[in-house]
Amino acid sequence: MVPLEPWEKVFIKLVGRQKSYADIDEVHALIGCVTCHGGKEPAEFAAAHVGVVKDPSIMAESNCNPCHKEIVATNSNSMHSKAWGEQTTIAQRELGADKDHNNFSQCAIELTEGFSRECASCHTTCGQCHISRPNSAAGGFINNHQFKKTPDQTNNCLACHGSRIATDFEGLLKGNKPDVHHTKYMKCWDCHKEDMHADASGSATRYHLPDLPKCIDCHLLADLVTNDYHTEHWPDKGEGLSCFVCHSQPYNNCNSCHTKDPSGDLSEWWQTGYAESPGETDVHIGGGNYREYPDFKIGYNYDQELHDGKFIVVRHIPVVRDSYSPWGHDQLAKYDERPTWEYSSPHNIQRFTAQTDTTGGGSCGKNCHVLGDSTQVNMDRYLWQSNVDLDYPDEIEANKPVVVDDKVPSYWQKP
Amino acid sequence: MMKKIKLIAIVLLSLLWIACDPGHETVDLGDPSTCEGCHTSESTLKEYAQASGTEPSGGG
C-alpha cells in the first residue's frame, strides 16, 4: 500500500474534463458534503470543521439508509460489522467452550466495553470498504471519494487482512511463492462470493458462514479423485487431510499480544509482554506492525463438525491468559477451554509444496509420514505435545485437543 | 459492411459526446471556503495541512 500524505487522504483530484465532484459521482454529489459529514460551509477552515464526522457511514442508519435500506439493515449484523468470531473466542475463553457470540454480553463488563472501544472500532463501516482505506490503515480516499461498489483489493481487503492473508497471498514470506490463485490474477471476490453484507448473527465465526468458499466449488470432485493421493487422503468427516495440509506453505504465526492500555502509552502496545519462545525462529515485524514468525504445523482436527478432515493446519494465535489485563480483566477464566493453535486456512496455496514435492521419485509420503530417513524433518511439520510443553507451557491444557501424539499411526516415530 | 458502418457511427457519436460534454459546472471550484473548493485544491489542502500541523479531517 502506498503511504498517503495527510492532505492526499482527503484530496479529490479532478482530471481531464472534470469540473466538480459531480463529474466523479453524479448521484452522491447531489446529496452535498455537509448533509453527510456535518460541519459548515461556507466557512474558514476551523469553523468549517466543527462537528465534522469524518466517516458518516458510522451512522449508516441515518446516512446510507435512505438509498441502501436493505443492505444497511442486514449489514449492521454482518461478520465485518460485528466481528462475531471475535466475540465467540472471547466468550469461550471467559465463559466456556460451549458458549458463543450469543453469550458475549454475559462476559465481564471490562471485556465488553473494551471490545466496543477497541475491536469494534475496526469492524467496520460502509465507507471503510467502499470509499476510503480502513481506519486500521489510517484512512485516505481510494479514488477521489468515489463510491466503489467493489472494494479495492490492496487498499481495502488486504489493508486489514494484511499480516496473514496479504503476506501469504502475495508470497511475501521469505522462501514462499505467491498463492497460485494470485499468480492467476484472481482477486479475493473470485472465491469469496459470500454476501459480505448478510446478517451473520447466526454464525459463531467466519468459518460458520453458510456460503464460505470451498476448494471443490472450482476444483471438481470428479477430477480430484482421479489422483491417488486425493483418494487416499480425501478430507471426509473425521478422516483424511484438510486440503491445506498438503497444499499450504509456511505462514505467519503470532504470540502473546495484549490489548491496549487505554490510559497508557499505546505506541507499542502490541509488543507489550511479547514473550519469544524457544521454538519461534525468524521472529519479525510484519506488514501489520505485529510481531510474527513463520511456521507450518499439522494438528488434529479438534472440531470435526465444523472442519473437514482428521488433520488440519493450525496457526498459533496471539492470545495469552492475561491478554485483556490492560482493560482491567486480569485472567480469562476459561482460557484452557479453547486451543491457541487454531484451525487455519493459509492463502498461500501451491500444487507442489514441501509436503507434496516428489522430485526425484518416491511418494509424497516421504515428506509427511514420520518414518525412515525423513523422520526428523517430517516430525517438525506436526504439532506435538513436546512443542507445546517447550514453547507454550501455559497453553498445555488448551491445546490438548490439537496435538497429534496419540492421533497419528501408532507405528510412526514420535518425539 | 453494415457492421463497419455501425462501428464507425458508434465511435463518431462517442467522440461527439465526449467533445460536447461540458462537465458539471460548479461555482465553488477554487473557493477555499467551500468543502468542494478546498478538497479539490491540492495547494490549499497542503497549506492547511502544514499550518494546522495535524491530520486534516476526513479519510476515515
CSV table of C-alpha atoms in Angstrom, one decimal:
chain,number,residue,atom,x,y,z
A,1,MET,CA,0.0,0.0,0.0
A,2,VAL,CA,1.4,3.4,-1.0
A,3,PRO,CA,1.6,5.7,2.0
A,4,LEU,CA,-0.6,8.9,1.7
A,5,GLU,CA,0.4,12.3,3.0
A,6,PRO,CA,-2.3,13.8,5.3
A,7,TRP,CA,-3.5,16.1,2.5
A,8,GLU,CA,-3.7,13.3,0.0
A,9,LYS,CA,-6.1,11.4,2.2
A,10,VAL,CA,-8.8,13.9,1.6
A,11,PHE,CA,-7.8,15.2,-1.8
A,12,ILE,CA,-10.4,14.9,-4.6
A,13,LYS,CA,-8.4,15.2,-7.8
A,14,LEU,CA,-10.2,16.5,-10.8
A,15,VAL,CA,-8.7,15.4,-14.1
A,16,GLY,CA,-9.4,15.9,-17.8
A,17,ARG,CA,-12.8,17.4,-18.3
A,18,GLN,CA,-13.9,17.0,-14.7
A,19,LYS,CA,-15.0,20.3,-13.3
A,20,SER,CA,-16.6,19.2,-10.0
A,21,TYR,CA,-17.1,16.2,-7.7
A,22,ALA,CA,-20.3,15.7,-9.6
A,23,ASP,CA,-18.2,14.5,-12.6
A,24,ILE,CA,-16.8,11.8,-10.4
A,25,ASP,CA,-20.0,10.7,-8.7
A,26,GLU,CA,-23.1,12.3,-10.1
A,27,VAL,CA,-25.5,10.7,-7.7
A,28,HIS,CA,-23.8,11.2,-4.3
A,29,ALA,CA,-22.8,14.7,-5.3
A,30,LEU,CA,-26.5,15.6,-5.3
A,31,ILE,CA,-26.5,15.0,-1.5
A,32,GLY,CA,-23.8,17.5,-0.7
A,33,CYS,CA,-20.9,17.2,1.6
A,34,VAL,CA,-22.5,18.8,4.7
A,35,THR,CA,-25.5,16.6,4.6
A,36,CYS,CA,-23.4,13.5,5.5
A,37,HIS,CA,-20.3,15.0,7.1
A,38,GLY,CA,-21.8,17.8,9.0
A,39,GLY,CA,-19.6,20.9,9.5
A,40,LYS,CA,-20.4,24.3,7.9
A,41,GLU,CA,-20.0,26.0,4.6
A,42,PRO,CA,-19.0,28.5,3.5
A,43,ALA,CA,-16.6,29.0,6.4
A,44,GLU,CA,-13.0,29.2,7.3
A,45,PHE,CA,-11.0,26.0,7.9
A,46,ALA,CA,-11.6,25.8,11.7
A,47,ALA,CA,-15.2,26.8,11.7
A,48,ALA,CA,-16.0,24.6,8.7
A,49,HIS,CA,-14.8,21.5,10.5
A,50,VAL,CA,-16.6,22.0,13.8
A,51,GLY,CA,-18.7,18.9,14.3
A,52,VAL,CA,-17.4,17.2,11.2
A,53,VAL,CA,-17.9,13.5,11.1
A,54,LYS,CA,-15.0,12.0,9.0
A,55,ASP,CA,-16.8,8.7,8.4
A,56,PRO,CA,-20.6,9.4,8.2
A,57,SER,CA,-21.2,5.7,7.5
A,58,ILE,CA,-20.6,5.0,11.1
A,59,MET,CA,-24.2,6.2,11.3
A,60,ALA,CA,-25.3,4.2,8.3
A,61,GLU,CA,-28.8,4.0,9.5
A,62,SER,CA,-29.2,7.7,9.0
A,63,ASN,CA,-26.7,8.5,6.3
A,64,CYS,CA,-26.7,5.5,3.9
A,65,ASN,CA,-30.2,4.2,4.7
A,66,PRO,CA,-32.3,6.4,2.5
A,67,CYS,CA,-31.0,4.7,-0.6
A,68,HIS,CA,-29.4,1.5,0.7
A,69,LYS,CA,-32.0,0.4,3.1
A,70,GLU,CA,-31.8,-3.4,2.7
A,71,ILE,CA,-28.1,-3.5,2.8
A,72,VAL,CA,-27.8,-1.2,5.8
A,73,ALA,CA,-30.4,-3.3,7.7
A,74,THR,CA,-28.5,-6.6,7.2
A,75,ASN,CA,-25.0,-5.2,7.3
A,76,SER,CA,-25.5,-4.0,10.9
A,77,ASN,CA,-25.3,-7.6,11.8
A,78,SER,CA,-22.7,-8.7,9.3
A,79,MET,CA,-19.5,-10.5,10.1
A,80,HIS,CA,-17.4,-7.4,9.2
A,81,SER,CA,-19.6,-5.1,11.3
A,82,LYS,CA,-20.0,-7.2,14.4
A,83,ALA,CA,-16.9,-9.4,14.4
A,84,TRP,CA,-19.0,-12.3,15.7
A,85,GLY,CA,-16.0,-14.6,15.6
A,86,GLU,CA,-14.0,-12.3,18.0
A,87,GLN,CA,-17.0,-12.3,20.3
A,88,THR,CA,-17.2,-16.0,20.2
A,89,THR,CA,-13.5,-16.5,21.0
A,90,ILE,CA,-13.7,-14.1,24.0
A,91,ALA,CA,-16.9,-15.7,25.2
A,92,GLN,CA,-15.4,-19.2,25.0
A,93,ARG,CA,-12.2,-18.3,26.8
A,94,GLU,CA,-14.1,-16.4,29.5
A,95,LEU,CA,-17.4,-18.4,29.9
A,96,GLY,CA,-16.6,-21.9,28.5
A,97,ALA,CA,-16.2,-23.9,25.3
A,98,ASP,CA,-19.9,-24.4,24.9
A,99,LYS,CA,-20.6,-20.7,24.6
A,100,ASP,CA,-20.5,-18.5,21.5
A,101,HIS,CA,-21.2,-14.9,20.4
A,102,ASN,CA,-24.7,-15.1,21.8
A,103,ASN,CA,-23.2,-15.2,25.3
A,104,PHE,CA,-20.7,-12.5,24.8
A,105,SER,CA,-22.8,-9.9,26.6
A,106,GLN,CA,-22.6,-12.1,29.7
A,107,CYS,CA,-18.8,-11.5,29.9
A,108,ALA,CA,-17.3,-9.1,32.4
A,109,ILE,CA,-18.0,-5.5,31.6
A,110,GLU,CA,-14.3,-4.8,31.2
A,111,LEU,CA,-14.3,-7.2,28.2
A,112,THR,CA,-17.5,-6.0,26.6
A,113,GLU,CA,-16.6,-2.3,27.0
A,114,GLY,CA,-13.0,-2.9,25.8
A,115,PHE,CA,-14.3,-4.8,22.8
A,116,SER,CA,-16.6,-1.9,21.9
A,117,ARG,CA,-13.9,0.6,22.4
A,118,GLU,CA,-11.1,-1.2,20.6
A,119,CYS,CA,-12.1,-4.2,18.5
A,120,ALA,CA,-15.4,-2.8,17.2
A,121,SER,CA,-13.7,0.4,16.1
A,122,CYS,CA,-12.1,-1.5,13.3
A,123,HIS,CA,-15.0,-3.7,12.3
A,124,THR,CA,-16.1,-1.7,10.1
A,125,THR,CA,-18.2,0.8,8.3
A,126,CYS,CA,-19.5,1.1,4.7
A,127,GLY,CA,-17.0,3.9,4.0
A,128,GLN,CA,-14.0,1.9,5.1
A,129,CYS,CA,-14.7,-0.6,2.3
A,130,HIS,CA,-16.3,1.5,-0.4
A,131,ILE,CA,-14.7,4.9,-0.2
A,132,SER,CA,-11.6,5.0,1.9
A,133,ARG,CA,-8.9,2.9,3.3
A,134,PRO,CA,-9.9,1.4,6.6
A,135,ASN,CA,-9.2,3.0,10.0
A,136,SER,CA,-6.6,0.4,10.7
A,137,ALA,CA,-4.6,1.7,7.7
A,138,ALA,CA,-5.1,5.3,8.8
A,139,GLY,CA,-7.7,6.1,6.2
A,140,GLY,CA,-7.4,8.1,2.9
A,141,PHE,CA,-9.6,8.1,-0.2
A,142,ILE,CA,-9.1,5.1,-2.5
A,143,ASN,CA,-10.1,7.1,-5.6
A,144,ASN,CA,-11.2,10.7,-5.1
A,145,HIS,CA,-14.1,9.9,-2.7
A,146,GLN,CA,-15.6,7.8,-5.4
A,147,PHE,CA,-18.1,5.2,-4.1
A,148,LYS,CA,-16.8,1.9,-5.3
A,149,LYS,CA,-19.2,-1.0,-5.5
A,150,THR,CA,-16.4,-3.4,-5.4
A,151,PRO,CA,-13.7,-2.6,-2.8
A,152,ASP,CA,-10.1,-2.3,-3.8
A,153,GLN,CA,-8.2,-5.5,-3.0
A,154,THR,CA,-5.0,-3.9,-2.0
A,155,ASN,CA,-6.3,-0.8,-0.2
A,156,ASN,CA,-9.4,-2.3,1.4
A,157,CYS,CA,-9.3,-6.0,1.7
A,158,LEU,CA,-5.6,-6.5,2.3
A,159,ALA,CA,-5.3,-3.3,4.3
A,160,CYS,CA,-7.0,-5.2,7.2
A,161,HIS,CA,-6.2,-8.8,6.2
A,162,GLY,CA,-2.6,-7.9,5.8
A,163,SER,CA,-0.2,-9.7,8.1
A,164,ARG,CA,-1.6,-13.1,7.4
A,165,ILE,CA,-3.6,-13.1,4.2
A,166,ALA,CA,-1.7,-10.5,2.2
A,167,THR,CA,1.7,-11.9,3.2
A,168,ASP,CA,0.6,-15.4,2.3
A,169,PHE,CA,-1.3,-14.5,-0.9
A,170,GLU,CA,1.4,-12.3,-2.4
A,171,GLY,CA,4.2,-14.7,-1.3
A,172,LEU,CA,6.0,-12.1,0.8
A,173,LEU,CA,7.2,-14.6,3.4
A,174,LYS,CA,10.9,-15.5,2.8
A,175,GLY,CA,11.1,-18.7,0.8
A,176,ASN,CA,7.4,-18.8,-0.2
A,177,LYS,CA,5.8,-18.5,-3.6
A,178,PRO,CA,2.7,-16.4,-4.1
A,179,ASP,CA,-0.6,-18.3,-3.9
A,180,VAL,CA,-1.3,-19.9,-7.2
A,181,HIS,CA,-4.6,-18.1,-7.4
A,182,HIS,CA,-2.8,-14.8,-7.1
A,183,THR,CA,-0.4,-15.8,-9.8
A,184,LYS,CA,-3.5,-16.5,-12.0
A,185,TYR,CA,-4.7,-12.9,-11.3
A,186,MET,CA,-7.6,-14.0,-9.2
A,187,LYS,CA,-9.0,-11.5,-6.7
A,188,CYS,CA,-10.5,-12.0,-3.3
A,189,TRP,CA,-14.0,-11.9,-4.6
A,190,ASP,CA,-13.4,-14.5,-7.2
A,191,CYS,CA,-13.6,-17.1,-4.4
A,192,HIS,CA,-15.3,-15.1,-1.6
A,193,LYS,CA,-18.7,-14.8,-3.2
A,194,GLU,CA,-20.4,-14.9,0.2
A,195,ASP,CA,-22.6,-11.9,0.9
A,196,MET,CA,-20.5,-9.6,2.9
A,197,HIS,CA,-23.5,-7.6,3.9
A,198,ALA,CA,-25.6,-10.5,5.0
A,199,ASP,CA,-26.9,-10.8,8.6
A,200,ALA,CA,-24.4,-13.2,10.1
A,201,SER,CA,-25.7,-13.2,13.6
A,202,GLY,CA,-26.4,-16.9,13.3
A,203,SER,CA,-22.7,-17.7,12.6
A,204,ALA,CA,-20.4,-18.0,15.6
A,205,THR,CA,-17.3,-17.4,13.5
A,206,ARG,CA,-16.4,-16.8,9.9
A,207,TYR,CA,-15.9,-20.5,9.4
A,208,HIS,CA,-19.6,-21.0,10.3
A,209,LEU,CA,-20.8,-18.8,7.4
A,210,PRO,CA,-23.0,-20.9,5.2
A,211,ASP,CA,-21.7,-19.7,1.9
A,212,LEU,CA,-18.0,-19.7,2.6
A,213,PRO,CA,-15.9,-20.8,-0.4
A,214,LYS,CA,-14.7,-24.3,-0.7
A,215,CYS,CA,-12.0,-25.7,-2.9
A,216,ILE,CA,-14.4,-28.0,-4.6
A,217,ASP,CA,-16.5,-25.1,-5.8
A,218,CYS,CA,-14.0,-24.8,-8.6
A,219,HIS,CA,-11.9,-28.0,-8.4
A,220,LEU,CA,-14.4,-30.6,-9.4
A,221,LEU,CA,-14.6,-33.6,-7.2
A,222,ALA,CA,-14.6,-35.9,-10.2
A,223,ASP,CA,-11.3,-34.6,-11.4
A,224,LEU,CA,-9.7,-34.6,-7.9
A,225,VAL,CA,-10.5,-38.2,-7.1
A,226,THR,CA,-8.5,-39.5,-10.1
A,227,ASN,CA,-5.4,-38.5,-8.1
A,228,ASP,CA,-4.3,-41.4,-5.8
A,229,TYR,CA,-3.1,-39.0,-3.1
A,230,HIS,CA,-6.5,-37.4,-3.1
A,231,THR,CA,-8.3,-40.7,-3.0
A,232,GLU,CA,-6.1,-41.8,-0.1
A,233,HIS,CA,-6.3,-38.6,2.0
A,234,TRP,CA,-9.7,-37.0,1.0
A,235,PRO,CA,-11.0,-34.9,3.8
A,236,ASP,CA,-14.2,-36.7,4.7
A,237,LYS,CA,-15.7,-36.1,8.0
A,238,GLY,CA,-13.3,-37.4,10.6
A,239,GLU,CA,-10.9,-38.8,8.1
A,240,GLY,CA,-8.2,-37.7,5.7
A,241,LEU,CA,-6.5,-34.3,5.5
A,242,SER,CA,-7.7,-30.8,5.1
A,243,CYS,CA,-6.6,-29.5,1.6
A,244,PHE,CA,-4.3,-27.1,3.4
A,245,VAL,CA,-2.3,-29.8,4.9
A,246,CYS,CA,-0.8,-30.7,1.6
A,247,HIS,CA,-1.1,-27.5,-0.4
A,248,SER,CA,-0.1,-24.8,2.1
A,249,GLN,CA,3.3,-23.2,2.5
A,250,PRO,CA,4.6,-21.9,5.9
A,251,TYR,CA,2.6,-19.0,7.2
A,252,ASN,CA,2.8,-16.3,9.8
A,253,ASN,CA,2.0,-17.1,13.4
A,254,CYS,CA,1.7,-14.7,16.3
A,255,ASN,CA,2.2,-14.8,20.0
A,256,SER,CA,1.0,-13.3,23.2
A,257,CYS,CA,-0.5,-10.0,22.1
A,258,HIS,CA,-2.1,-7.8,24.7
A,259,THR,CA,-4.8,-5.2,24.3
A,260,LYS,CA,-4.2,-1.5,24.6
A,261,ASP,CA,-3.9,0.2,27.9
A,262,PRO,CA,-6.5,2.9,27.5
A,263,SER,CA,-4.6,5.2,29.9
A,264,GLY,CA,-1.0,4.3,28.9
A,265,ASP,CA,1.4,4.6,26.1
A,266,LEU,CA,-0.2,2.9,23.1
A,267,SER,CA,2.7,3.3,20.7
A,268,GLU,CA,4.0,-0.2,21.1
A,269,TRP,CA,1.0,-1.9,22.8
A,270,TRP,CA,1.2,-4.9,20.6
A,271,GLN,CA,4.7,-5.7,21.8
A,272,THR,CA,3.8,-5.5,25.5
A,273,GLY,CA,4.6,-8.8,27.1
A,274,TYR,CA,5.6,-10.5,23.9
A,275,ALA,CA,7.5,-13.5,25.1
A,276,GLU,CA,9.5,-15.1,22.4
A,277,SER,CA,9.5,-18.9,22.8
A,278,PRO,CA,12.4,-21.2,22.0
A,279,GLY,CA,10.6,-22.8,19.0
A,280,GLU,CA,10.0,-19.5,17.3
A,281,THR,CA,12.6,-18.6,14.8
A,282,ASP,CA,12.8,-15.6,12.5
A,283,VAL,CA,10.5,-13.5,14.6
A,284,HIS,CA,10.0,-10.3,12.7
A,285,ILE,CA,7.7,-7.3,12.4
A,286,GLY,CA,5.3,-7.9,9.6
A,287,GLY,CA,3.2,-5.7,7.4
A,288,GLY,CA,0.6,-5.1,10.1
A,289,ASN,CA,3.3,-3.9,12.5
A,290,TYR,CA,2.8,-7.1,14.5
A,291,ARG,CA,5.5,-9.4,15.7
A,292,GLU,CA,5.1,-12.7,13.9
A,293,TYR,CA,7.1,-15.8,13.0
A,294,PRO,CA,6.8,-18.3,10.1
A,295,ASP,CA,5.8,-21.9,10.8
A,296,PHE,CA,3.8,-24.7,9.5
A,297,LYS,CA,2.1,-27.2,11.8
A,298,ILE,CA,-0.3,-30.0,11.2
A,299,GLY,CA,-2.7,-30.5,14.1
A,300,TYR,CA,-5.6,-32.8,15.0
A,301,ASN,CA,-8.9,-31.5,13.9
A,302,TYR,CA,-10.5,-30.6,17.2
A,303,ASP,CA,-13.8,-29.6,15.7
A,304,GLN,CA,-14.9,-32.1,13.1
A,305,GLU,CA,-18.4,-30.8,13.0
A,306,LEU,CA,-17.1,-27.6,11.6
A,307,HIS,CA,-14.0,-28.5,9.6
A,308,ASP,CA,-13.4,-31.5,7.3
A,309,GLY,CA,-10.6,-33.9,7.7
A,310,LYS,CA,-8.9,-35.6,10.6
A,311,PHE,CA,-5.8,-33.5,10.3
A,312,ILE,CA,-5.8,-29.7,9.7
A,313,VAL,CA,-3.3,-26.9,9.5
A,314,VAL,CA,-3.1,-24.9,12.7
A,315,ARG,CA,-1.8,-21.4,13.4
A,316,HIS,CA,-0.7,-20.1,16.7
A,317,ILE,CA,-2.8,-17.1,17.5
A,318,PRO,CA,-1.9,-14.1,19.7
A,319,VAL,CA,-3.8,-14.7,22.9
A,320,VAL,CA,-2.5,-15.3,26.4
A,321,ARG,CA,-4.3,-15.8,29.7
A,322,ASP,CA,-3.9,-12.1,30.6
A,323,SER,CA,-4.3,-10.6,27.1
A,324,TYR,CA,-7.0,-8.3,28.4
A,325,SER,CA,-5.3,-7.2,31.6
A,326,PRO,CA,-4.8,-3.6,30.1
A,327,TRP,CA,-8.6,-3.4,30.0
A,328,GLY,CA,-8.7,-4.3,33.7
A,329,HIS,CA,-9.5,-8.0,33.2
A,330,ASP,CA,-6.6,-9.9,34.7
A,331,GLN,CA,-7.3,-13.5,33.6
A,332,LEU,CA,-9.5,-15.2,31.1
A,333,ALA,CA,-11.5,-17.6,33.4
A,334,LYS,CA,-11.8,-20.4,30.8
A,335,TYR,CA,-8.6,-19.8,28.9
A,336,ASP,CA,-7.9,-23.6,28.9
A,337,GLU,CA,-11.1,-24.4,27.0
A,338,ARG,CA,-10.2,-23.2,23.6
A,339,PRO,CA,-7.0,-24.1,21.7
A,340,THR,CA,-4.4,-21.3,21.0
A,341,TRP,CA,-3.3,-23.3,18.0
A,342,GLU,CA,-6.4,-22.8,15.8
A,343,TYR,CA,-7.7,-24.1,12.5
A,344,SER,CA,-6.2,-22.1,9.7
A,345,SER,CA,-6.7,-21.7,6.0
A,346,PRO,CA,-3.5,-20.2,4.7
A,347,HIS,CA,-3.9,-18.3,1.5
A,348,ASN,CA,-0.6,-19.5,0.0
A,349,ILE,CA,-1.8,-22.5,-2.0
A,350,GLN,CA,0.6,-24.3,-4.3
A,351,ARG,CA,0.1,-27.6,-6.1
A,352,PHE,CA,3.7,-28.6,-5.1
A,353,THR,CA,4.7,-27.7,-1.6
A,354,ALA,CA,7.3,-29.1,0.7
A,355,GLN,CA,4.7,-31.7,1.6
A,356,THR,CA,3.8,-32.8,-2.0
A,357,ASP,CA,7.1,-32.4,-3.8
A,358,THR,CA,8.0,-35.7,-5.3
A,359,THR,CA,11.1,-34.5,-7.2
A,360,GLY,CA,13.5,-37.4,-7.5
A,361,GLY,CA,10.8,-40.0,-7.3
A,362,GLY,CA,9.1,-41.7,-4.5
A,363,SER,CA,5.8,-40.8,-2.9
A,364,CYS,CA,5.0,-37.6,-1.2
A,365,GLY,CA,4.5,-39.7,1.9
A,366,LYS,CA,8.2,-39.4,2.4
A,367,ASN,CA,7.7,-35.7,3.1
A,368,CYS,CA,5.0,-36.2,5.7
A,369,HIS,CA,5.0,-39.6,7.3
A,370,VAL,CA,7.2,-39.7,10.3
A,371,LEU,CA,9.2,-42.8,9.3
A,372,GLY,CA,12.5,-43.7,7.9
A,373,ASP,CA,15.2,-41.2,6.7
A,374,SER,CA,13.0,-38.1,6.8
A,375,THR,CA,11.8,-38.7,10.3
A,376,GLN,CA,13.2,-35.5,11.9
A,377,VAL,CA,12.2,-33.2,9.0
A,378,ASN,CA,8.7,-34.5,8.9
A,379,MET,CA,8.3,-34.5,12.6
A,380,ASP,CA,8.7,-30.7,12.6
A,381,ARG,CA,5.6,-30.5,10.4
A,382,TYR,CA,3.3,-31.6,13.2
A,383,LEU,CA,2.2,-30.1,16.5
A,384,TRP,CA,3.4,-32.5,19.2
A,385,GLN,CA,2.8,-32.2,22.9
A,386,SER,CA,6.5,-31.6,23.4
A,387,ASN,CA,6.3,-28.5,21.2
A,388,VAL,CA,3.6,-27.0,23.4
A,389,ASP,CA,5.4,-28.1,26.6
A,390,LEU,CA,8.6,-26.3,25.4
A,391,ASP,CA,7.2,-23.2,23.8
A,392,TYR,CA,3.9,-22.5,25.5
A,393,PRO,CA,3.8,-24.1,28.9
A,394,ASP,CA,0.8,-22.0,29.9
A,395,GLU,CA,-1.2,-23.4,27.0
A,396,ILE,CA,-0.7,-27.1,27.5
A,397,GLU,CA,-4.3,-27.7,28.7
A,398,ALA,CA,-5.8,-25.5,25.9
A,399,ASN,CA,-4.0,-27.4,23.2
A,400,LYS,CA,-4.6,-31.0,24.3
A,401,PRO,CA,-7.3,-31.5,21.7
A,402,VAL,CA,-4.9,-30.3,18.9
A,403,VAL,CA,-1.6,-32.1,19.5
A,404,VAL,CA,-1.2,-35.2,17.3
A,405,ASP,CA,0.8,-37.5,19.6
A,406,ASP,CA,-2.0,-40.2,20.1
A,407,LYS,CA,-3.7,-39.4,16.7
A,408,VAL,CA,-1.0,-40.4,14.2
A,409,PRO,CA,-0.5,-44.0,13.3
A,410,SER,CA,1.0,-46.0,16.2
A,411,TYR,CA,3.9,-47.3,14.1
A,412,TRP,CA,5.2,-43.7,13.4
A,413,GLN,CA,8.1,-42.4,15.4
A,414,LYS,CA,7.4,-39.8,17.9
A,415,PRO,CA,9.4,-37.1,19.7
B,1,MET,CA,-20.2,-3.7,-44.4
B,2,MET,CA,-23.2,-2.8,-42.2
B,3,LYS,CA,-21.2,-3.8,-39.2
B,4,LYS,CA,-18.3,-1.5,-40.2
B,5,ILE,CA,-20.7,1.4,-40.7
B,6,LYS,CA,-22.3,0.7,-37.3
B,7,LEU,CA,-18.9,0.6,-35.6
B,8,ILE,CA,-17.8,3.9,-37.2
B,9,ALA,CA,-21.1,5.5,-36.3
B,10,ILE,CA,-20.7,4.4,-32.7
B,11,VAL,CA,-17.1,5.7,-32.5
B,12,LEU,CA,-18.1,9.1,-34.1
B,13,LEU,CA,-21.1,9.5,-31.8
B,14,SER,CA,-18.9,8.7,-28.8
B,15,LEU,CA,-16.3,11.2,-29.8
B,16,LEU,CA,-19.0,13.8,-30.4
B,17,TRP,CA,-20.5,13.1,-26.9
B,18,ILE,CA,-17.1,13.5,-25.3
B,19,ALA,CA,-16.3,16.7,-27.2
B,20,CYS,CA,-19.6,18.3,-26.3
B,21,ASP,CA,-19.9,17.2,-22.7
B,22,PRO,CA,-19.4,20.4,-20.7
B,23,GLY,CA,-18.9,18.5,-17.4
B,24,HIS,CA,-20.7,19.6,-14.2
B,25,GLU,CA,-20.1,23.3,-13.8
B,26,THR,CA,-19.6,24.4,-10.3
B,27,VAL,CA,-19.4,27.9,-8.8
B,28,ASP,CA,-17.5,26.6,-5.8
B,29,LEU,CA,-14.4,25.4,-7.5
B,30,GLY,CA,-11.3,27.2,-6.3
B,31,ASP,CA,-13.2,28.8,-3.3
B,32,PRO,CA,-11.5,27.5,-0.2
B,33,SER,CA,-14.4,28.4,2.0
B,34,THR,CA,-16.4,25.6,0.5
B,35,CYS,CA,-15.9,21.9,1.0
B,36,GLU,CA,-15.5,21.2,-2.6
B,37,GLY,CA,-13.4,24.2,-3.4
B,38,CYS,CA,-10.9,23.2,-0.7
B,39,HIS,CA,-10.9,19.5,-1.2
B,40,THR,CA,-10.3,19.7,-4.9
B,41,SER,CA,-7.4,22.1,-4.5
B,42,GLU,CA,-4.0,20.4,-3.9
B,43,SER,CA,-2.3,23.6,-2.9
B,44,THR,CA,-5.0,24.7,-0.4
B,45,LEU,CA,-5.0,21.3,1.3
B,46,LYS,CA,-1.2,21.3,1.6
B,47,GLU,CA,-1.3,24.7,3.1
B,48,TYR,CA,-3.9,23.8,5.7
B,49,ALA,CA,-2.2,20.5,6.5
B,50,GLN,CA,1.1,22.4,7.1
B,51,ALA,CA,-0.5,25.2,9.0
B,52,SER,CA,-2.6,23.0,11.3
B,53,GLY,CA,0.2,20.5,11.9
B,54,THR,CA,-2.4,17.9,12.2
B,55,GLU,CA,-4.1,15.4,10.0
B,56,PRO,CA,-7.0,17.1,8.2
B,57,SER,CA,-10.4,15.7,8.9
B,58,GLY,CA,-11.8,13.1,6.6
B,59,GLY,CA,-10.4,9.9,5.1
B,60,GLY,CA,-11.9,7.6,7.6
